[in-house]
Amino acid sequence: MTEENNQDPEVDLDAKLEEMMLNLRLPDPADLQDEIDGITSSEALAEFEKKHLGKGSSIAGEMRNLGRLPQDQRREAGRRINEVRQAVQGRVNERQEALTVQERAASMAAEGIDVTVDHRQIPIGSLHLIQQVIDEVSDIFTGLGYHVADGPEAELAWYNFDALNTPPDHPGRLESDTMYLDYGKPEDEMLLRAHTSPVQARYMEQNPPPVYIVSPGRAYRNDTIDASHLPVFFQIEGLAVDENIKFSDLKGTLEEFARQFFAPDTVVRLRPHYFPFTEPSAEVDVSCFNCDRGESSCRVCGGSGWLEMLGCGMVDPAVFEAVGYDPDAVTGFAFGMGVERLAMVRHGIDSIRHFIDNDLRFLEQFQG
Amino acid sequence: MRVSLRWLQDYIDLPTEDPAEIGRAFDMLGHAVEETETFRADWTSVVIGKVLTVDGIPNADKVRVTTVDVGEAEPYQIICGAWNFDAGAIVPVALPGAVLPGDFKIGSRTIRGVESHGMICSARELGLGEEADGIMVLADDAPIGEPFETLLELPDVVFDLEVTNNRPDVMGMVGVARELAAWFDVDYRPPVIELATVPGEPDLAITITAPDGCNRFTAREVRGVTIGPSPLWMQDRLRKAGVRSISNIVDVTNYVMMETGHPLHSFDADRIEGGVLDVRWSTPGETLETLDGSTIELTPEDLVIVDEAGPTSLAAVMGGARSEVSDATTRVLMEAASWNPPTVMYTSRRHDMRSEASARFERGVDPNLAVMADDRACQLLVAIAGGEVLESQIDIVANAFSPISIDLAVRDVERFLGEGFDAQRCAGLLRRLDLEVSATDETLTVIVPTYRRDLTRPVDLIEEIARLADFDTFDSTVPTGPVGGLTPDQVRTRRLQTALRGMGLSQAINLPFVSPEELAAFGGGIGEVVSVRNPLRDDQSKLRQSLLPGLLRNVRDNLNRGARSVGLYEMARVFYARPWADDGRVPDQPNRLAVAIAGPFGPAVLGRAAAAADAEVALGIVSAIADRMGVEIGRTAAQPPGFHPTRTAELDLNGQAVGYAGEVHPDVVADYEIDGRVAVVEMELAPLVAPVAAPLMAPVSNYPHVEFDLSFDVPPALAGGDLVDATVKASILLERADVFDDFVHPESGQRSIAVRYRLRAPDRTLEREDIDGQRDAMVAAAAALGGTLRGES
Ligand SMILES: [Zn+2]
């Protein structure tokens, strides 16, 4: 469509006279208006357009005859034919616009849907809650300048125990606690790592200080499955080694973590404990995020106001010696937390078994 | 370790009796309070009475009628069904109106015309024990008419402490008092031992032939002992400590263990065959009959005490039946021996016999407590069971332990704990623990007694300083690393997971243990498998070499639970023994990605589920993964074990085989009891998430495109993908090629593939001759492989 279509040239007497002189047979656009107005569908309008403007129309016929006219009449006749054609086209277009509005409205009225019913299901998967917690904790610590380190799960007993200052007769070494592998030479005893801490030792062997890492991953214990035990579970180990790491750094770091993970006003409490690879060692409680200082009805903390969350401590100098660091030059802290425990506490999960059942009804609840 | 507050107060005057404040002290000392239990008199109106008369009742031979003096003007007449007392006995009497535990109301009643006012109580009726074979007979000097509860330490609070493995010293009340004394900065007082002895030497010969298992064996002989129940006060304390009362002799050993932390054992000296005892390792085939009548098999790793007839006691863990004290015992050998902790740990676990004693020996009992504990036990024994202690004490020291000296640099304290720990403050804190400290400004020299075997190095003392400084008083500071963040592999692993999630797949996490059958289903070779030496279950002793067995179990379980479709993925390690497994390196344990899908896959329209997942879905997922990760993954038909033989592709990435995609073999599907097909992908994760070069932008042309379709007849030997690839490579103007039909003509059996191509030039509108030239090149490339043009449009 061009702009000309909007100009419906007035058909005056002079023009009519001229038309007759030129002996042209053209319709009078004004005479067609009633017929156009009576058309009620786009299809019918297209028929009309074909009849009056198409190949078989009188306008098209006169256009074809133009060449037979004497030279001096051709120009004038051509102008006149065009004028009429545009006038008719303009009236058709105008009608088409009106019909389009009407027809679209009718069509929309007919194609309404009930927006309250799901007629299509677009499936979307879910990240395992354990993975979500691992990613979230990793992000908190990468924000503090940590790297995320990984290490083998089938591990040398040396990295799992000896490098971490665990005495030869520690009960954790018993087969009732730790799963051993039928593998390798007896002097290179191998096991499924009982914690993620061996990554500490391996990382320090490979990298000079300073070290700021977290290492999430599986750990293995010879535990029968019940509501609170799995033989394979996830831990996140943290390690910071630098020239001037102090006990307050450990406390502040865990507090920062707890505030980001649980709630901004979380308070952290460290209690002395015993681990072979840290000294001083501590167990860490975080204040309950669900109640105000321990309400007896609280189902998260059971009324104590505290949630036992993880173990930590200052890296034992013996560990530094085992990995070739100078214990007089650096200090450090380490911590280890159970991923299942973090998830269970924060999401009110009643049994640790859910984490390995892979029941879609459980997995899909946590879309993070 | 259960600590009764009232008992504890024998050894320390605490500045507070508030259980919360004392509980906090325990927590902050590192002896976490697992539970705080309150003990009260759970009754009213029970008084101490003296039985004046006991008479039978005509026609009632099960009960007797008594008169009891309860300190009032007139005695009470009470009918009693117990027969373990006579006139003169001192007993607890519930007066009419009394309420006993369980809301049991006592009143007056008449039986066969005989009135009874109140009740004489058994221990069970008062909630003080299980015994019900008689009423409680109290000490003769109990004050008649006084409330019964005055004989007990009530009310009381018991703290159940979690004592860490390194602290044997806190496994006794005296040690607990020492800890609280340090916390509150007050004094504590060990029990005063006043032992009267008579001249004489034990008629026993004792030897230690296994000094590697026994540090010290100390014993005294006590003659003329009368066995019987222990006094009420001792029963009361043992009850709160969680120890069952047995007899006065046995109760004394337990009481002194709870008090001093040093376990004791009492032998019936007359039942020691030949009058000789030896401590030695057991020999193969030996057995020991235990108190409950069962017989345990001993191993050469078990330490035993033997007499002439063989093992009579499993050292530190369990006494044998043969020499145990009995009702006939009058001559007691009161032994306080200390054993090598690992020996006790292994033996107690091997025979599943863990006890209060083994819990202490495993932590390491101080041999230098032996004489004190033995003397204390003998002192209490003669006080409550009579008899006399022989003057000469047996005391064999196999391994002597002496106090050690540790030099602590004050500078190191500040390196660990921060500012504010000068020599004076550190010395003060350590002295509160009863340690002997001499200090200069730079160094502390600390003498550590043998009951603190956990303190051997300077850092151990730093922990003590931190503990007593109160962890709550430390500041919170947050150091940050110089640079942090995820590696490119880690970022791409997350990106991959986001993509999988977008495909409708949920992440699964399975245990890595599989049965040999599951392992074999996917080709796990016997020579390459890593096995667990001590598996939880014998049928789960192998480490997985494929993630598919676990995912197939998940698929089956979810279908059985009613899920119509299941789409799962897992990322985890698989384990391969290395052929040179004795080089001291760990097994190969690469991370894998696996996907398993069963049932309709993709968006569903009302009433019409999507098509069921099959090998084509698996291959489509591989393509989508490759696109998302910016890598090219090639595919070749393959028949790996466990997979469908005609619907599976081997995958390669940069020329390296990385896994398989297709369907699970119908046999395996049937083994897992799954109906229908299971689409699966399993591939190595590392090459997939390895960083790729940042892609350079390909020009995006604004010129119009042209589309046309070509269909080719494909000979049987030609892979369709190869044909399409050849046509794609033949055209320099190709923008996109999509296979939209792949079918076999029913009559001829001829296979045809139809492809829609889209061409576009970067710099111009395509002319007819451009299009024809490209088309001809494609047809020629197909023909070169044997594919003939069947039609076009
Ligand atoms: Zn709470």
XYZ file of N, CA, C and O in Angstrom, chain A residues 119-121 123-128 130-131 135 139 144-148 150-154 156 169 171 174-175 178-185 188-190 212 218 220 222-223 231-232 245-249 251-253 255 270-274 279-282 314 316 327-328 330-331 356 358-361 363 367, chain B residues 27-28 30 32 162 164 166 342 345-346 349 411 415-416 418 457 459-460 463 467 471-472 474-486 490 494 497 501 504-513 531-534 536 544 554 558 561 568-570 572-573 575 577-578 581-582 584-587 589 602-606:
620
model
N -2.618 -26.937 31.256
C -2.840 -27.875 30.159
C -1.533 -28.421 29.609
O -1.517 -29.406 28.907
N -0.455 -27.761 29.921
C 0.844 -28.256 29.478
C 1.760 -28.333 30.678
O 1.712 -27.485 31.555
N 2.613 -29.369 30.695
C 3.625 -29.446 31.740
C 4.990 -29.340 31.093
O 5.340 -30.144 30.243
N 8.629 -29.788 31.901
C 9.432 -30.343 32.987
C 10.723 -29.544 33.213
O 11.348 -29.083 32.265
N 11.050 -29.378 34.496
C 12.341 -28.775 34.843
C 12.923 -29.636 35.959
O 12.200 -30.101 36.817
N 14.188 -29.908 35.897
C 14.796 -30.781 36.897
C 15.193 -30.021 38.139
O 14.911 -28.835 38.274
N 15.837 -30.733 39.054
C 16.258 -30.079 40.291
C 17.692 -30.485 40.624
O 18.122 -31.592 40.340
N 18.378 -29.549 41.248
C 19.708 -29.831 41.773
C 19.507 -30.506 43.124
O 18.688 -30.050 43.919
N 20.231 -31.576 43.391
C 20.098 -32.264 44.682
C 20.378 -31.269 45.814
O 21.294 -30.449 45.710
N 21.799 -31.590 48.532
C 23.192 -31.669 48.986
C 24.076 -30.785 48.096
O 24.928 -30.032 48.577
N 23.850 -30.882 46.792
C 24.630 -30.069 45.850
C 24.352 -28.586 46.052
O 25.263 -27.758 45.996
N 27.193 -25.912 46.918
C 27.434 -24.738 46.077
C 27.306 -23.454 46.890
O 28.111 -22.523 46.738
N 30.260 -20.842 47.616
C 30.148 -19.443 47.194
C 30.444 -18.485 48.342
O 31.062 -17.436 48.149
N 35.125 -15.032 50.352
C 36.134 -14.633 51.340
C 37.543 -14.909 50.821
O 38.502 -14.859 51.587
N 37.641 -15.228 49.540
C 38.976 -15.432 48.964
C 39.473 -16.857 49.005
O 40.663 -17.112 48.894
N 38.569 -17.810 49.161
C 38.957 -19.215 49.210
C 38.853 -19.847 47.820
O 38.057 -19.425 46.988
N 39.639 -20.900 47.622
C 39.470 -21.766 46.466
C 38.707 -23.013 46.885
O 38.635 -23.327 48.065
N 38.158 -23.715 45.898
C 37.471 -24.976 46.176
C 38.376 -26.105 45.693
O 38.711 -26.169 44.507
N 39.683 -30.317 45.639
C 39.121 -31.653 45.549
C 40.234 -32.656 45.819
O 41.416 -32.329 45.696
N 39.854 -33.868 46.170
C 40.857 -34.906 46.396
C 40.233 -36.275 46.282
O 39.017 -36.397 46.213
N 41.075 -37.318 46.259
C 40.553 -38.676 46.049
C 39.700 -39.172 47.216
O 39.934 -38.797 48.363
N 38.732 -40.014 46.881
C 37.914 -40.639 47.911
C 38.526 -41.970 48.349
O 38.460 -42.326 49.521
N 39.063 -42.725 47.398
C 39.848 -43.911 47.745
C 41.246 -43.379 48.047
O 41.944 -42.893 47.166
N 44.966 -43.004 50.633
C 45.970 -43.656 51.462
C 45.681 -43.380 52.932
O 45.347 -42.246 53.313
N 46.898 -45.958 67.417
C 45.865 -46.743 68.078
C 44.565 -45.976 68.252
O 43.742 -46.318 69.091
N 40.864 -45.063 67.913
C 39.731 -45.948 67.582
C 39.155 -45.699 66.190
O 38.569 -46.603 65.591
N 39.891 -48.273 63.540
C 39.370 -49.635 63.603
C 38.469 -49.920 62.404
O 37.818 -49.026 61.867
N 38.416 -51.185 62.043
C 37.540 -51.576 60.932
C 36.076 -51.357 61.270
O 35.244 -51.275 60.378
N 36.131 -47.423 60.106
C 36.622 -46.977 58.805
C 36.582 -48.131 57.810
O 36.836 -49.275 58.165
N 36.253 -47.801 56.547
C 36.191 -48.831 55.506
C 37.531 -48.888 54.773
O 37.983 -47.895 54.215
N 38.122 -50.050 54.778
C 39.414 -50.241 54.126
C 39.233 -50.930 52.776
O 38.244 -51.629 52.549
N 40.226 -50.734 51.909
C 40.179 -51.345 50.584
C 41.119 -52.528 50.524
O 42.166 -52.541 51.177
N 40.724 -53.512 49.732
C 41.617 -54.608 49.373
C 42.456 -54.100 48.221
O 42.108 -54.302 47.057
N 43.518 -53.425 48.506
C 44.203 -52.754 47.405
C 45.623 -52.400 47.810
O 45.870 -51.944 48.929
N 46.521 -52.578 46.869
C 47.889 -52.109 47.061
C 48.653 -52.923 48.091
O 48.188 -53.931 48.609
N 49.849 -52.449 48.382
C 50.711 -53.144 49.314
C 50.292 -52.844 50.754
O 49.774 -51.766 51.026
N 51.194 -49.515 52.189
C 50.464 -48.351 51.658
C 48.979 -48.579 51.863
O 48.201 -48.609 50.918
N 48.587 -48.788 53.099
C 47.196 -49.139 53.359
C 46.251 -48.104 52.774
O 46.486 -46.901 52.897
N 45.182 -48.592 52.124
C 44.231 -47.683 51.481
C 42.842 -47.885 52.051
O 42.478 -48.962 52.503
N 43.979 -20.832 51.413
C 42.587 -20.617 51.839
C 41.714 -21.505 50.956
O 41.485 -21.188 49.786
N 32.582 -36.450 49.407
C 32.071 -37.597 50.151
C 33.049 -38.040 51.223
O 34.259 -37.937 51.048
N 33.362 -41.483 54.201
C 32.845 -42.848 54.385
C 33.072 -43.299 55.832
O 34.159 -43.120 56.369
N 31.943 -46.739 58.562
C 31.316 -48.061 58.607
C 30.058 -48.027 59.475
O 29.959 -48.698 60.492
N 29.081 -47.227 59.061
C 27.847 -47.065 59.824
C 26.683 -47.683 59.067
O 26.535 -47.483 57.871
N 26.483 -44.538 55.559
C 27.881 -44.951 55.425
C 28.662 -44.016 54.507
O 29.878 -43.990 54.554
N 27.949 -43.268 53.685
C 28.601 -42.300 52.802
C 27.848 -40.982 52.955
O 26.630 -40.947 52.847
N 47.449 -16.262 61.374
C 46.080 -16.732 61.643
C 45.946 -17.025 63.136
O 46.756 -17.748 63.702
N 44.918 -16.458 63.741
C 44.707 -16.606 65.179
C 43.353 -17.252 65.445
O 42.511 -17.377 64.568
N 43.188 -17.619 66.706
C 41.940 -18.263 67.123
C 40.734 -17.380 66.803
O 39.676 -17.871 66.410
N 40.888 -16.067 66.959
C 39.760 -15.169 66.690
C 39.368 -15.212 65.206
O 38.208 -14.974 64.862
N 40.339 -15.524 64.335
C 40.035 -15.626 62.901
C 39.119 -16.813 62.630
O 38.222 -16.752 61.789
N 37.035 -18.105 64.790
C 35.714 -17.782 65.336
C 34.959 -16.836 64.403
O 33.784 -17.058 64.079
N 35.644 -15.802 63.942
C 34.993 -14.812 63.088
C 34.585 -15.389 61.740
O 33.524 -15.058 61.202
N 35.421 -16.267 61.208
C 35.111 -16.854 59.903
C 33.865 -17.729 59.991
O 32.979 -17.671 59.137
N 31.550 -17.489 62.176
C 30.407 -16.619 62.444
C 29.907 -16.003 61.138
O 28.701 -15.962 60.869
N 31.835 -21.409 70.433
C 32.844 -22.460 70.335
C 33.035 -23.087 71.709
O 33.185 -22.375 72.699
N 33.015 -24.417 71.734
C 33.271 -25.151 72.975
C 34.492 -26.026 72.774
O 34.630 -26.653 71.719
N 35.390 -26.119 73.771
C 36.581 -26.960 73.600
C 36.184 -28.404 73.283
O 35.171 -28.904 73.772
N 36.979 -29.041 72.457
C 36.730 -30.431 72.111
C 38.072 -31.073 71.800
O 39.118 -30.476 72.028
N 38.045 -32.287 71.289
C 39.293 -32.961 70.961
C 39.240 -33.535 69.561
O 38.336 -34.309 69.239
N 44.492 -28.093 67.400
C 44.684 -27.782 68.809
C 44.968 -26.294 68.939
O 45.910 -25.824 68.324
N 44.182 -25.524 69.701
C 42.968 -25.964 70.390
C 41.896 -26.403 69.394
O 41.829 -25.887 68.286
N 41.081 -27.352 69.843
C 39.964 -27.840 69.035
C 38.663 -27.342 69.645
O 38.600 -27.078 70.840
N 37.646 -27.251 68.808
C 36.358 -26.793 69.329
C 35.219 -27.422 68.565
O 35.349 -27.746 67.385
N 42.564 -24.898 65.628
C 43.801 -24.391 65.045
C 44.607 -25.597 64.557
O 44.708 -26.607 65.256
N 47.102 -28.333 64.034
C 48.138 -28.838 64.928
C 49.504 -28.719 64.230
O 49.625 -29.079 63.053
N 56.168 -24.983 61.078
C 55.160 -24.602 62.084
C 55.519 -23.314 62.826
O 54.651 -22.732 63.490
N 56.786 -22.900 62.727
C 57.139 -21.633 63.378
C 56.840 -20.432 62.480
O 56.861 -19.297 62.930
N 54.063 -20.349 60.108
C 52.642 -20.164 59.803
C 51.777 -20.742 60.914
O 52.212 -21.609 61.677
N 50.583 -20.228 60.994
C 49.537 -20.848 61.799
C 48.319 -21.001 60.904
O 48.284 -20.457 59.795
N 19.642 -40.232 50.011
C 20.113 -41.245 49.056
C 18.965 -42.028 48.441
O 19.185 -42.908 47.620
N 16.703 -40.759 46.502
C 16.490 -40.221 45.155
C 15.032 -40.338 44.723
O 14.725 -40.632 43.568
N 14.156 -40.103 45.673
C 12.720 -40.084 45.407
C 12.393 -38.710 44.828
O 12.642 -37.683 45.467
N 11.850 -38.708 43.601
C 11.579 -37.421 42.936
C 10.679 -36.529 43.782
O 10.769 -35.307 43.721
N 9.806 -37.163 44.568
C 8.911 -36.351 45.403
C 9.696 -35.564 46.444
O 9.261 -34.532 46.924
N 13.269 -34.892 45.908
C 14.252 -34.082 45.177
C 13.624 -32.796 44.642
O 14.222 -31.721 44.707
N 14.015 -26.530 44.986
C 14.382 -25.974 43.684
C 15.421 -24.869 43.821
O 15.918 -24.369 42.820
N 30.433 -27.235 79.743
C 30.469 -27.030 78.293
C 31.740 -26.303 77.874
O 32.413 -26.695 76.918
N 32.047 -25.221 78.604
C 33.158 -24.381 78.171
C 34.515 -24.966 78.582
O 35.547 -24.507 78.124
N 34.958 -28.084 77.855
C 35.117 -29.113 76.829
C 34.506 -30.438 77.224
O 34.747 -31.445 76.558
N 31.130 -31.563 77.297
C 29.776 -31.139 76.927
C 28.720 -31.862 77.759
O 28.796 -33.072 77.963
N 29.889 -35.633 78.182
C 30.579 -36.306 77.082
C 32.066 -36.007 77.271
O 32.517 -34.902 76.998
N 35.836 -36.361 76.274
C 36.563 -36.688 75.039
C 37.598 -37.786 75.299
O 38.019 -38.022 76.440
N 40.640 -38.066 74.957
C 41.986 -37.752 75.455
C 41.987 -37.422 76.948
O 43.012 -37.034 77.473
N 45.469 -49.515 73.907
C 45.045 -50.167 72.661
C 44.579 -51.601 72.878
O 43.632 -52.060 72.239
N 41.153 -51.442 74.013
C 40.262 -50.989 72.936
C 39.929 -52.150 71.990
O 38.768 -52.391 71.664
N 40.968 -52.881 71.579
C 40.725 -53.961 70.623
C 39.928 -55.089 71.268
O 38.992 -55.631 70.687
N 36.193 -54.282 71.924
C 35.392 -54.267 70.700
C 35.283 -55.657 70.106
O 34.236 -56.047 69.599
N 55.622 -16.459 73.223
C 55.358 -15.943 71.881
C 54.410 -16.857 71.106
O 53.534 -16.423 70.372
N 50.881 -16.262 69.143
C 50.693 -16.617 67.730
C 49.379 -17.368 67.540
O 48.699 -17.202 66.542
N 49.030 -18.213 68.465
C 47.798 -19.004 68.333
C 46.577 -18.238 68.822
O 45.508 -18.328 68.225
N 46.409 -14.819 69.964
C 46.294 -13.372 69.828
C 46.898 -12.651 71.020
O 47.508 -13.260 71.909
N 53.023 -31.620 74.654
C 53.717 -30.669 73.781
C 53.281 -29.255 74.141
O 52.207 -29.054 74.726
N 51.874 -27.055 72.392
C 50.563 -26.681 71.863
C 49.441 -27.233 72.744
O 48.346 -26.660 72.821
N 49.725 -28.348 73.439
C 48.716 -28.884 74.361
C 48.452 -27.891 75.494
O 47.337 -27.775 76.001
N 46.289 -24.992 74.362
C 44.867 -25.332 74.418
C 44.326 -25.150 75.840
O 43.216 -24.645 76.025
N 41.328 -22.667 76.850
C 40.141 -23.218 77.495
C 39.802 -22.417 78.755
O 38.660 -22.008 78.956
N 36.510 -19.601 75.816
C 36.398 -19.358 74.369
C 35.473 -18.178 74.071
O 35.626 -17.497 73.064
N 34.484 -17.963 74.945
C 33.535 -16.874 74.696
C 34.192 -15.493 74.733
O 33.626 -14.520 74.235
N 36.982 -14.620 73.336
C 37.804 -14.282 72.165
C 37.003 -13.426 71.178
O 35.789 -13.563 71.048
N 37.720 -12.558 70.482
C 37.108 -11.713 69.452
C 36.736 -12.549 68.221
O 37.121 -13.701 68.104
N 35.996 -11.895 67.332
C 35.718 -12.483 66.019
C 36.363 -11.611 64.953
O 36.041 -10.431 64.844
N 37.274 -12.201 64.183
C 37.877 -11.467 63.062
C 37.800 -12.359 61.834
O 37.742 -13.578 61.952
N 37.755 -11.740 60.662
C 37.576 -12.530 59.436
C 38.730 -12.264 58.473
O 38.771 -11.226 57.820
N 39.680 -13.199 58.397
C 40.744 -13.026 57.401
C 40.219 -13.439 56.029
O 39.302 -14.251 55.930
N 40.779 -12.873 54.981
C 40.371 -13.290 53.645
C 41.596 -13.697 52.850
O 42.687 -13.181 53.060
N 41.382 -14.646 51.941
C 42.466 -15.117 51.092
C 42.834 -14.068 50.062
O 42.050 -13.171 49.769
N 44.028 -14.184 49.511
C 44.487 -13.192 48.536
C 43.652 -13.211 47.248
O 43.312 -12.163 46.711
N 43.352 -14.388 46.749
C 42.465 -14.524 45.583
C 41.670 -15.786 45.797
O 42.147 -16.734 46.362
N 40.450 -15.788 45.347
C 39.652 -16.993 45.486
C 38.782 -17.171 44.283
O 38.935 -16.489 43.279
N 37.857 -18.100 44.387
C 36.920 -18.287 43.290
C 36.992 -19.678 42.722
O 37.848 -20.476 43.083
N 36.075 -19.946 41.836
C 35.992 -21.262 41.217
C 36.946 -21.338 40.033
O 37.191 -20.339 39.352
N 35.305 -25.904 37.449
C 34.206 -25.871 38.416
C 33.045 -25.026 37.904
O 31.874 -25.383 38.070
N 29.204 -26.480 36.947
C 27.922 -25.898 37.361
C 27.056 -25.561 36.153
O 25.848 -25.766 36.177
N 25.407 -28.570 34.913
C 24.280 -28.989 35.765
C 23.052 -28.123 35.487
O 21.923 -28.609 35.497
N 19.510 -29.599 34.225
C 18.293 -29.266 34.944
C 17.253 -28.699 33.981
O 16.077 -29.023 34.062
N 15.077 -30.996 32.215
C 14.083 -31.708 33.009
C 14.669 -32.830 33.843
O 13.942 -33.650 34.376
N 16.001 -32.871 33.956
C 16.645 -33.946 34.706
C 16.946 -33.494 36.133
O 17.376 -32.367 36.358
N 16.722 -34.394 37.090
C 17.005 -34.101 38.492
C 18.247 -34.857 38.931
O 18.484 -35.984 38.503
N 18.991 -34.227 39.816
C 20.251 -34.823 40.259
C 20.002 -35.888 41.324
O 19.254 -35.664 42.273
N 20.650 -37.032 41.159
C 20.570 -38.108 42.147
C 21.927 -38.275 42.807
O 22.956 -37.888 42.238
N 21.913 -38.816 44.025
C 23.155 -39.156 44.712
C 23.006 -40.570 45.254
O 22.104 -40.843 46.035
N 23.857 -41.463 44.806
C 23.798 -42.863 45.230
C 25.054 -43.262 45.978
O 26.117 -42.655 45.817
N 24.914 -44.318 46.799
C 26.094 -44.893 47.438
C 26.933 -45.580 46.352
O 26.382 -46.099 45.388
N 28.244 -45.600 46.521
C 29.097 -46.149 45.457
C 29.306 -47.654 45.537
O 30.132 -48.185 44.823
N 28.549 -48.329 46.413
C 28.765 -49.770 46.566
C 27.806 -50.556 45.684
O 26.622 -50.238 45.621
N 37.763 -53.517 45.760
C 36.836 -54.101 46.733
C 37.065 -53.504 48.109
O 38.178 -53.130 48.460
N 35.981 -53.448 48.877
C 36.071 -53.008 50.270
C 36.398 -54.219 51.130
O 35.775 -55.274 50.985
N 37.391 -54.081 52.012
C 37.809 -55.214 52.835
C 36.758 -55.535 53.891
O 36.511 -56.680 54.215
N 36.154 -54.490 54.453
C 35.177 -54.691 55.526
C 33.858 -54.015 55.140
O 33.490 -52.987 55.699
N 29.870 -53.101 54.567
C 28.702 -53.135 55.442
C 27.908 -54.395 55.196
O 27.406 -55.022 56.114
N 31.772 -49.043 42.557
C 31.148 -49.010 41.248
C 32.129 -48.574 40.160
O 33.040 -47.783 40.404
N 17.175 -46.277 41.045
C 16.351 -45.097 41.311
C 15.179 -45.018 40.350
O 14.066 -44.670 40.748
N 11.332 -45.141 41.628
C 10.412 -44.028 41.373
C 9.194 -44.484 40.571
O 8.069 -44.058 40.848
N 6.913 -46.200 42.780
C 6.210 -45.279 43.676
C 5.134 -44.480 42.944
O 4.490 -43.639 43.543
N 16.806 -38.677 35.603
C 17.784 -38.411 36.656
C 19.187 -38.317 36.064
O 19.482 -38.916 35.031
N 20.039 -37.575 36.746
C 21.457 -37.628 36.401
C 22.258 -37.688 37.687
O 21.776 -37.332 38.760
N 23.470 -38.163 37.576
C 24.362 -38.204 38.728
C 25.763 -37.850 38.263
O 26.153 -38.181 37.137
N 29.523 -38.385 39.819
C 30.254 -38.992 40.932
C 31.426 -39.783 40.385
O 31.557 -39.969 39.172
N 32.246 -40.250 41.339
C 33.426 -41.007 40.936
C 33.096 -42.474 40.691
O 32.223 -43.039 41.331
N 35.515 -46.209 40.224
C 36.809 -46.638 40.766
C 37.392 -47.779 39.945
O 36.718 -48.778 39.687
N 40.868 -50.238 39.703
C 42.182 -50.654 40.172
C 43.178 -50.369 39.059
O 42.864 -50.521 37.884
N 44.349 -49.925 39.445
C 45.371 -49.697 38.441
C 46.184 -50.973 38.307
O 46.441 -51.654 39.289
N 49.032 -51.819 40.780
C 48.393 -51.340 42.000
C 49.336 -51.235 43.190
O 48.988 -50.632 44.180
N 50.518 -51.819 43.110
C 51.367 -51.770 44.297
C 52.398 -50.650 44.225
O 53.406 -50.674 44.899
N 51.868 -47.762 45.283
C 51.619 -46.832 46.381
C 50.686 -45.702 46.010
O 50.495 -44.785 46.798
N 50.134 -45.755 44.805
C 49.208 -44.695 44.417
C 47.775 -45.188 44.507
O 47.501 -46.374 44.397
N 46.863 -44.240 44.708
C 45.469 -44.618 44.927
C 44.843 -45.092 43.611
O 45.358 -44.803 42.529
N 43.731 -45.825 43.699
C 43.053 -46.271 42.477
C 42.645 -45.085 41.612
O 42.448 -43.976 42.100
N 40.080 -42.862 39.939
C 38.717 -42.588 40.398
C 38.153 -41.350 39.708
O 37.886 -40.332 40.347
N 9.880 -34.813 28.026
C 9.591 -33.532 27.389
C 8.204 -33.044 27.775
O 7.480 -33.692 28.522
N 7.840 -31.847 27.248
C 6.572 -31.226 27.640
C 5.378 -32.095 27.260
O 5.340 -32.689 26.194
N 4.419 -32.162 28.152
C 3.196 -32.914 27.893
C 2.066 -31.931 27.631
O 2.021 -30.852 28.201
N 1.173 -32.288 26.699
C -0.017 -31.501 26.429
C -1.173 -32.240 27.085
O -1.174 -33.468 27.107
N -2.121 -31.490 27.578
C -3.274 -32.063 28.262
C -3.701 -33.392 27.647
O -4.054 -33.470 26.479
